[in-house]
Amino acid sequence: MPANVIRGQEWEAERTDDARRLMETLFPIHRSLTGEGVRKSLRILQDYVPFKIGEIASGTSCFDWTVPEEWTVREAYLADPSGNRLVDFHQNNLHLVHYSVPVNAEMGFEELRPHLHSLADLPQAIPYRTSYYERNWGFCLPHEQLLSLDRSATYRVVIDTELKDGSLTYGESLLAGRSPQEYLLSTYCCHPSLANDNLSGLVLWALLLREMSAQPRRNSYRFIVVPETVGAIAYLARNEEAMRRIQGGFVISTVAGPGRFGYKQTFLGDDVIDRVARRTKEELGLDSISYPFDVNGSDERQFSAPHFRIPMGTICKDKYYEYEYYHTSLDNLDFARPEALVQTLRLYLLSLEKLEMNRCYRSRSPKSEPMLGRRGLYPAMGGLIKQKAADRDRDHADRPYAVSEERSVMGNELDAIRWVLFYGDGVTPLLDVAERSGCPMALLHQAAQRLAEADLLEEVLPDGAGS
Ligand code: ZN
């Protein structure tokens, strides 16, 4: 993997344009657990980055679950006695409770009331509600609109939907690397017009897949996009053996809010996934919230189930549950922004980059430190190193190894060289060296490359890896 981990402004501007275009195109599309909206969304993402779209038929058994029927909405509205549409699915797809069964009836307010959902504490917002596994129907509307309804009137309910055998749609891309170590990058595609949860995750997933597809890789990466819960379970059921070999990964969710970055830990808390995310945060001096593992959340609960136990973390920006607009119409494109999405994309890339750089090396001179000067790896003047170290200490007293490329002066590099040689025992991975030394991992990686070129170090490949 190229060492230019700090990507430039041009890269950032291009990715922000990509994210904005995809977010604006995908936002209005009505997605649910199944259906044409998911297919259409995945096909749009396919034009941006190639991946495979798969289908699992309704009725397929997946462990304890069954793939549900496919749901199609043609029309859905609530009208007053004069025929005025008070809420209309075509105005905002959040108005209809997901998986509502067909209804065509007139009814009084009392009969209608249990089917109306609103939020008293966010009176202008339309909430998002689903009823996937219980046959039901309902409308979601702003609380202030609910209060304005005439309680003595008769209302017309039209829900022209269809539930029939079809399939559950998912996306998948397997990026092979040189090593058999495989990591999982997963997101979900079942939410309608909600921007942070989880259109932002869907778009970041595609941007990350494109970045990772374009560069040489040591590890293998499995990118999947599934409807939440049943989609993850169905995928696990159909790929059971392969999934048991996965080392760890990330569930990409809620990545483009205006608030602070966050990290939800894996169920282990100190897995290599947690450690690369933490190092990334620390090397950037980033302010972020740490969330301990919780069974409530997204698909990490499925991937980390007892039989699979894949440690899954989540790097987020305005985590689900934590922001006021969560699962409401106010989680829109004013709230979730492409600029924020690209900042979070950078954190995912830097974390994956650390997984790529996390190699073991063996020193070819294990009995003593090799003479570096002979090989041009040591400044000719000893005083120079001290001077650079003094500069470094003065300029970066709080963060001595701040990731600023121009600061990778000989002093820092020499430190990195010494740390890498010291741990050149063939069993200590570079992430451990980074944690113990405080040196940025990219600097250690660069030092290891130079030492390997000078024939002072060799990489120890994991079992089964090609050269
Ligand atoms: Zn959600």
Coordinates of C-alpha atoms and ligand atoms in Angstrom, one line a residue:
M1 CA 0.0 0.0 0.0
P2 CA 1.4 3.4 -0.9
A3 CA 2.7 5.3 2.1
N4 CA 1.0 8.6 1.2
V5 CA -1.5 8.1 3.9
I6 CA -2.2 11.8 4.2
R7 CA -4.2 12.4 1.1
G8 CA -4.2 15.9 -0.4
Q9 CA -6.8 18.6 -1.0
E10 CA -7.4 17.5 -4.6
W11 CA -8.3 14.0 -3.4
E12 CA -10.6 15.4 -0.8
A13 CA -12.3 17.7 -3.2
E14 CA -12.9 14.9 -5.7
R15 CA -14.3 12.5 -3.1
T16 CA -16.5 15.2 -1.7
D17 CA -18.0 15.8 -5.2
D18 CA -18.5 12.1 -5.6
A19 CA -20.2 11.8 -2.2
R20 CA -22.4 14.8 -2.8
R21 CA -23.6 13.5 -6.2
L22 CA -24.3 10.0 -4.8
M23 CA -26.1 11.3 -1.7
E24 CA -28.3 13.7 -3.8
T25 CA -29.2 10.9 -6.3
L26 CA -29.9 8.2 -3.7
F27 CA -31.6 10.3 -1.0
P28 CA -35.1 10.4 -2.6
I29 CA -35.2 6.7 -3.5
H30 CA -37.6 4.6 -1.3
R31 CA -35.5 1.7 0.1
S32 CA -36.8 -0.9 2.5
L33 CA -35.9 -4.4 3.6
T34 CA -36.6 -5.6 0.0
G35 CA -37.8 -4.2 -3.2
E36 CA -37.0 -2.1 -6.3
G37 CA -35.7 0.8 -4.3
V38 CA -32.8 -1.3 -3.0
R39 CA -32.0 -2.7 -6.5
K40 CA -32.1 0.8 -8.0
S41 CA -29.8 2.2 -5.3
L42 CA -27.3 -0.6 -5.6
R43 CA -27.3 -0.2 -9.4
I44 CA -26.5 3.5 -9.1
L45 CA -23.6 2.6 -6.7
Q46 CA -22.5 -0.1 -9.2
D47 CA -22.0 2.7 -11.8
Y48 CA -19.5 4.3 -9.4
V49 CA -17.7 1.1 -8.4
P50 CA -18.2 -2.4 -9.7
F51 CA -19.5 -5.1 -7.3
K52 CA -21.9 -8.0 -7.6
I53 CA -25.6 -7.7 -6.8
G54 CA -27.2 -10.9 -5.4
E55 CA -30.8 -12.0 -4.6
I56 CA -32.0 -14.5 -2.0
A57 CA -35.6 -15.7 -2.6
S58 CA -38.4 -15.0 -0.2
G59 CA -39.1 -18.0 2.0
T60 CA -35.5 -19.1 2.1
S61 CA -34.5 -20.4 5.6
C62 CA -31.5 -18.7 7.1
F63 CA -30.7 -20.2 10.5
D64 CA -33.8 -19.3 12.6
W65 CA -35.0 -16.7 10.1
T66 CA -36.9 -16.7 6.8
V67 CA -36.4 -14.2 4.0
P68 CA -39.5 -12.1 4.0
E69 CA -41.9 -11.4 1.1
E70 CA -41.0 -8.5 -1.2
W71 CA -42.8 -5.3 -0.5
T72 CA -43.9 -2.9 -3.2
V73 CA -45.6 0.5 -2.7
R74 CA -47.6 2.0 -5.5
E75 CA -49.5 4.7 -3.6
A76 CA -50.4 5.5 0.0
Y77 CA -52.2 8.5 1.4
L78 CA -54.6 9.7 4.0
A79 CA -57.3 12.1 2.8
D80 CA -59.8 14.4 4.6
P81 CA -63.6 14.3 3.8
S82 CA -63.1 16.7 0.9
G83 CA -60.5 14.4 -0.6
N84 CA -57.5 16.6 0.2
R85 CA -54.4 14.4 0.8
L86 CA -53.1 15.1 4.3
V87 CA -50.2 12.8 4.1
D88 CA -48.9 11.3 0.9
F89 CA -46.2 8.7 0.4
H90 CA -45.1 10.4 -2.8
Q91 CA -44.4 13.6 -0.9
N92 CA -42.2 11.9 1.7
N93 CA -41.6 8.1 1.8
L94 CA -41.3 8.3 5.7
H95 CA -45.1 8.9 5.8
L96 CA -45.8 5.2 5.4
V97 CA -45.0 2.5 8.0
H98 CA -42.7 0.0 6.2
Y99 CA -44.3 -3.2 5.3
S100 CA -47.8 -1.7 5.6
V101 CA -50.5 -4.1 4.2
P102 CA -53.0 -2.9 1.7
V103 CA -55.9 -0.8 3.0
N104 CA -58.7 1.0 1.2
A105 CA -61.3 2.2 3.7
E106 CA -63.1 5.1 5.3
M107 CA -62.9 5.5 9.1
G108 CA -63.4 7.9 11.9
F109 CA -60.6 9.4 13.9
E110 CA -60.8 7.0 16.8
E111 CA -60.3 4.0 14.5
L112 CA -57.5 5.8 12.6
R113 CA -55.6 7.1 15.7
P114 CA -53.7 3.8 16.6
H115 CA -52.3 3.8 13.1
L116 CA -50.8 7.3 13.3
H117 CA -47.3 7.9 14.6
S118 CA -45.7 11.1 15.6
L119 CA -43.1 12.6 18.0
A120 CA -44.4 15.0 20.7
D121 CA -40.9 16.2 21.5
L122 CA -39.9 16.9 17.9
P123 CA -43.3 18.1 16.6
Q124 CA -42.2 19.1 13.1
A125 CA -40.5 15.8 12.2
I126 CA -41.9 12.8 10.5
P127 CA -40.7 9.7 12.4
Y128 CA -39.5 6.5 10.7
R129 CA -41.4 3.3 11.6
T130 CA -41.4 -0.3 10.4
S131 CA -43.6 -3.3 11.0
Y132 CA -41.7 -6.0 9.1
Y133 CA -42.8 -9.1 10.9
E134 CA -46.3 -8.2 12.1
R135 CA -49.0 -7.5 9.5
N136 CA -50.0 -4.0 10.2
W137 CA -50.3 -0.6 8.6
G138 CA -49.8 3.0 9.6
F139 CA -48.9 6.6 8.7
C140 CA -46.1 8.7 10.2
L141 CA -46.7 12.5 10.4
P142 CA -45.5 15.6 12.3
H143 CA -47.0 15.8 15.7
E144 CA -48.3 19.3 15.0
Q145 CA -50.2 18.0 12.0
L146 CA -51.6 15.2 14.1
L147 CA -52.9 17.7 16.7
S148 CA -54.6 19.7 13.9
L149 CA -56.7 16.8 12.7
D150 CA -60.5 17.1 13.1
R151 CA -61.5 14.4 15.6
S152 CA -65.1 14.3 14.4
A153 CA -64.3 13.8 10.7
T154 CA -64.2 10.6 8.6
Y155 CA -60.9 9.9 6.8
R156 CA -60.1 8.0 3.7
V157 CA -57.1 5.6 4.0
V158 CA -55.6 4.3 0.7
I159 CA -52.5 2.1 0.9
D160 CA -51.9 0.4 -2.4
T161 CA -49.1 -2.0 -1.5
E162 CA -48.2 -5.5 -2.4
L163 CA -46.5 -8.3 -0.4
K164 CA -45.5 -11.2 -2.5
D165 CA -42.8 -13.7 -3.1
G166 CA -39.7 -12.0 -4.5
S167 CA -36.3 -11.7 -3.1
L168 CA -33.9 -9.9 -0.7
T169 CA -31.2 -7.9 -2.6
Y170 CA -27.6 -7.5 -1.4
G171 CA -24.3 -6.4 -2.8
E172 CA -20.9 -8.0 -2.5
S173 CA -17.3 -7.5 -3.6
L174 CA -14.3 -9.7 -2.6
L175 CA -11.0 -7.9 -3.0
A176 CA -8.3 -10.5 -2.9
G177 CA -4.9 -9.7 -1.3
R178 CA -1.6 -11.5 -1.1
S179 CA -2.3 -12.8 2.4
P180 CA -5.1 -15.1 3.4
Q181 CA -6.2 -12.7 6.2
E182 CA -9.6 -11.4 5.4
Y183 CA -11.5 -8.4 6.8
L184 CA -15.2 -7.5 6.5
L185 CA -16.6 -4.1 5.6
S186 CA -20.4 -4.1 5.9
T187 CA -23.2 -1.6 5.7
Y188 CA -27.0 -1.7 5.3
C189 CA -29.3 -0.5 2.6
C190 CA -32.8 -0.8 4.1
H191 CA -33.5 2.7 5.3
P192 CA -35.6 5.1 3.1
S193 CA -34.9 8.9 2.9
L194 CA -32.7 9.2 6.0
A195 CA -29.4 10.8 5.3
N196 CA -27.0 10.0 8.2
D197 CA -28.7 6.7 9.1
N198 CA -27.9 5.3 6.8
L199 CA -27.5 6.8 3.3
S200 CA -24.1 8.2 4.5
G201 CA -22.9 4.6 5.4
L202 CA -24.0 3.3 2.0
V203 CA -22.1 6.1 0.2
L204 CA -19.0 5.8 2.3
W205 CA -19.0 2.0 1.7
A206 CA -18.9 2.6 -2.1
L207 CA -16.2 5.3 -1.8
L208 CA -14.1 3.0 0.4
L209 CA -14.6 0.0 -1.9
R210 CA -13.4 2.2 -4.8
E211 CA -10.3 3.3 -2.9
M212 CA -9.4 -0.2 -1.8
S213 CA -10.1 -1.7 -5.2
A214 CA -7.6 0.7 -6.8
Q215 CA -4.6 -0.1 -4.6
P216 CA -2.4 -3.1 -4.1
R217 CA -3.4 -5.0 -1.0
R218 CA -1.8 -7.5 1.3
N219 CA -5.0 -8.4 3.1
S220 CA -8.2 -9.6 1.5
Y221 CA -11.4 -7.5 2.0
R222 CA -15.0 -8.6 1.8
F223 CA -17.4 -5.7 1.2
I224 CA -21.0 -6.4 1.7
V225 CA -24.2 -4.3 1.7
V226 CA -27.3 -6.0 3.1
P227 CA -30.6 -5.0 4.6
E228 CA -30.1 -4.8 8.4
T229 CA -30.5 -7.9 10.6
V230 CA -32.3 -10.4 8.3
G231 CA -29.9 -9.5 5.4
A232 CA -26.8 -10.0 7.6
I233 CA -28.2 -13.3 9.0
A234 CA -29.0 -14.5 5.4
Y235 CA -25.5 -13.6 4.2
L236 CA -23.9 -15.4 7.2
A237 CA -26.1 -18.5 6.5
R238 CA -25.1 -18.6 2.9
N239 CA -21.4 -18.0 3.5
E240 CA -20.9 -19.8 6.8
E241 CA -17.5 -21.3 6.2
A242 CA -16.0 -18.2 4.6
M243 CA -17.3 -16.0 7.3
R244 CA -15.8 -18.1 10.0
R245 CA -12.4 -17.3 8.6
I246 CA -12.8 -13.5 8.8
Q247 CA -10.4 -11.8 11.2
G248 CA -12.6 -8.7 12.0
G249 CA -14.0 -5.6 10.4
F250 CA -16.2 -2.6 10.5
V251 CA -20.0 -2.0 10.2
I252 CA -20.1 1.4 8.4
S253 CA -23.0 3.4 9.8
T254 CA -23.9 7.1 10.5
V255 CA -20.7 8.7 9.2
A256 CA -21.6 12.2 8.0
G257 CA -23.3 14.2 10.9
P258 CA -22.2 17.6 12.1
G259 CA -21.1 16.4 15.5
R260 CA -18.1 14.6 16.9
F261 CA -16.5 11.5 15.6
G262 CA -17.2 8.4 17.5
Y263 CA -15.9 4.8 17.7
K264 CA -18.1 1.9 18.9
Q265 CA -15.8 -0.9 20.1
T266 CA -15.9 -4.5 19.1
F267 CA -17.2 -7.0 21.6
L268 CA -13.6 -7.7 22.6
G269 CA -12.7 -4.0 23.1
D270 CA -9.0 -4.5 22.5
D271 CA -9.0 -6.4 19.2
V272 CA -6.7 -5.3 16.4
I273 CA -9.7 -3.5 14.9
D274 CA -10.1 -1.4 18.1
R275 CA -6.4 -0.8 18.1
V276 CA -6.0 0.5 14.5
A277 CA -9.0 2.7 15.1
R278 CA -7.5 4.0 18.3
R279 CA -4.1 4.6 16.8
T280 CA -5.6 6.5 13.9
K281 CA -7.5 8.8 16.3
E282 CA -4.4 9.3 18.4
E283 CA -2.0 10.0 15.6
L284 CA -4.3 12.7 14.3
G285 CA -4.9 14.1 17.8
L286 CA -8.6 13.7 17.1
D287 CA -11.3 14.5 19.6
S288 CA -13.8 11.6 19.5
I289 CA -16.3 9.7 21.7
S290 CA -15.6 6.1 22.6
Y291 CA -18.6 3.8 22.9
P292 CA -18.2 0.5 24.6
F293 CA -19.7 -2.5 22.8
D294 CA -23.4 -2.9 23.2
V295 CA -25.6 -5.6 21.8
N296 CA -28.0 -2.9 20.7
G297 CA -26.8 -1.3 17.5
S298 CA -26.4 -2.6 14.0
D299 CA -25.2 -5.9 12.4
E300 CA -22.2 -6.4 14.7
R301 CA -24.5 -8.4 16.9
Q302 CA -25.0 -10.9 14.0
F303 CA -21.4 -11.0 12.8
S304 CA -20.1 -11.4 16.3
A305 CA -22.7 -14.1 17.3
P306 CA -21.2 -17.1 19.2
H307 CA -20.6 -19.2 16.2
F308 CA -18.9 -16.5 14.2
R309 CA -17.4 -14.1 16.8
I310 CA -16.1 -11.6 14.2
P311 CA -15.0 -8.5 16.1
M312 CA -16.7 -5.6 14.4
G313 CA -16.1 -1.9 15.2
T314 CA -17.9 1.2 13.9
I315 CA -16.2 4.6 13.2
C316 CA -19.0 7.1 13.0
K317 CA -19.8 10.8 13.0
D318 CA -23.1 11.4 15.0
K319 CA -23.7 7.8 16.0
Y320 CA -27.2 6.3 15.7
Y321 CA -29.3 6.7 18.9
E322 CA -27.2 9.7 19.9
Y323 CA -28.5 12.5 17.8
E324 CA -31.8 14.2 18.1
Y325 CA -32.9 13.8 14.5
Y326 CA -32.2 10.0 14.5
H327 CA -34.8 8.1 12.5
T328 CA -36.8 11.3 11.6
S329 CA -37.3 13.4 8.5
L330 CA -34.9 15.9 10.0
D331 CA -32.0 13.5 9.3
N332 CA -31.8 14.9 5.8
L333 CA -29.1 16.3 3.5
D334 CA -28.9 19.5 5.5
F335 CA -27.9 17.4 8.5
A336 CA -25.5 14.9 6.9
R337 CA -22.9 16.5 4.6
P338 CA -20.5 15.1 2.0
E339 CA -17.6 17.0 3.6
A340 CA -18.2 15.2 6.9
L341 CA -18.5 11.9 5.1
V342 CA -15.1 12.3 3.5
Q343 CA -13.5 13.1 6.8
T344 CA -14.8 9.8 8.2
L345 CA -13.8 8.0 5.0
R346 CA -10.2 9.2 5.8
L347 CA -10.4 7.6 9.2
Y348 CA -11.6 4.3 7.7
L349 CA -8.8 4.4 5.1
L350 CA -6.1 5.2 7.7
S351 CA -7.4 2.3 9.9
L352 CA -7.4 -0.1 7.0
E353 CA -3.9 1.2 6.1
K354 CA -2.8 0.2 9.5
L355 CA -4.1 -3.3 9.0
E356 CA -2.1 -3.4 5.8
M357 CA 1.1 -2.2 7.5
N358 CA 0.7 -4.5 10.5
R359 CA 3.4 -6.9 9.6
C360 CA 6.2 -8.8 11.5
Y361 CA 9.8 -8.4 10.5
R362 CA 12.9 -10.3 11.3
S363 CA 16.2 -8.6 11.6
R364 CA 19.1 -10.0 9.6
S365 CA 21.4 -8.8 12.2
P366 CA 19.7 -10.0 15.4
K367 CA 22.9 -10.3 17.5
S368 CA 23.6 -6.6 17.4
E369 CA 22.4 -3.4 16.0
P370 CA 23.7 -3.1 12.4
M371 CA 26.0 -0.3 11.5
L372 CA 23.6 2.2 10.0
G373 CA 26.1 4.8 9.0
R374 CA 27.7 2.5 6.5
R375 CA 24.4 2.1 4.7
G376 CA 23.4 5.8 4.6
L377 CA 20.8 5.3 7.3
Y378 CA 22.5 7.4 10.0
P379 CA 23.3 11.1 9.8
A380 CA 27.0 11.7 9.5
M381 CA 27.0 14.2 12.3
G382 CA 25.8 13.0 15.7
G383 CA 25.1 16.6 16.8
L384 CA 22.6 17.0 14.0
I385 CA 20.3 14.3 15.4
K386 CA 20.3 15.9 18.8
Q387 CA 19.5 19.2 17.2
K388 CA 16.6 17.7 15.3
A389 CA 15.4 16.0 18.4
A390 CA 15.5 19.3 20.3
D391 CA 13.6 21.0 17.6
R392 CA 11.1 18.2 17.6
D393 CA 10.7 18.4 21.4
R394 CA 10.2 22.1 21.2
D395 CA 7.8 22.2 18.3
H396 CA 5.8 19.2 19.3
A397 CA 6.1 18.9 23.0
D398 CA 2.5 17.6 23.3
R399 CA 2.5 15.4 20.3
P400 CA 6.2 14.5 19.5
Y401 CA 5.2 12.4 16.5
A402 CA 2.5 14.5 15.1
V403 CA 1.7 13.3 11.6
S404 CA 3.0 16.2 9.6
E405 CA 5.0 14.8 6.7
E406 CA 7.7 17.6 6.8
R407 CA 8.5 16.6 10.3
S408 CA 9.7 13.2 9.3
V409 CA 13.2 14.6 9.8
M410 CA 16.2 12.3 10.2
G411 CA 15.8 12.3 14.0
N412 CA 12.3 10.8 13.8
E413 CA 13.3 8.5 11.1
L414 CA 16.2 7.2 13.0
D415 CA 14.0 6.6 16.0
A416 CA 11.7 4.6 13.8
I417 CA 14.6 2.6 12.4
R418 CA 15.8 1.8 15.8
W419 CA 12.3 0.7 17.1
V420 CA 11.7 -1.5 14.0
L421 CA 15.2 -3.1 14.4
F422 CA 14.7 -3.6 18.1
Y423 CA 11.4 -5.4 17.5
G424 CA 12.7 -7.3 14.5
D425 CA 12.1 -10.6 16.2
G426 CA 9.7 -12.0 13.6
V427 CA 6.8 -12.1 16.0
T428 CA 6.0 -8.5 17.1
P429 CA 3.6 -6.9 14.6
L430 CA 4.2 -3.2 13.7
L431 CA 1.0 -2.1 15.4
D432 CA 2.5 -3.2 18.7
V433 CA 5.7 -1.3 17.9
A434 CA 3.7 1.8 17.2
E435 CA 1.8 1.5 20.5
R436 CA 5.0 1.0 22.5
S437 CA 7.1 3.6 20.7
G438 CA 4.5 6.3 20.0
C439 CA 5.9 6.5 16.5
P440 CA 3.3 6.9 13.7
M441 CA 2.7 3.6 12.1
A442 CA 3.4 5.0 8.6
L443 CA 6.8 6.2 9.7
L444 CA 7.6 2.7 11.1
H445 CA 6.4 1.1 7.9
Q446 CA 8.6 3.5 5.9
A447 CA 11.6 2.6 8.1
A448 CA 10.9 -1.1 7.7
Q449 CA 10.8 -0.7 3.9
R450 CA 14.2 1.2 3.9
L451 CA 15.7 -1.5 6.1
A452 CA 14.4 -4.2 3.9
E453 CA 15.9 -2.5 0.9
A454 CA 19.2 -2.3 2.7
D455 CA 18.9 -6.0 3.4
L456 CA 18.8 -5.5 7.1
L457 CA 15.3 -6.8 7.7
E458 CA 12.9 -9.3 6.1
E459 CA 9.1 -9.5 6.3
V460 CA 7.8 -12.7 8.0
L461 CA 4.7 -13.7 6.0
P462 CA 1.8 -15.3 7.8
D463 CA 1.1 -18.9 7.1
G464 CA -0.3 -19.5 3.7
A465 CA 0.6 -16.1 2.3
G466 CA 2.1 -15.8 -1.2
S467 CA 5.2 -13.8 -1.8
Ligands
ZN1 ZN -31.5 2.9 11.6

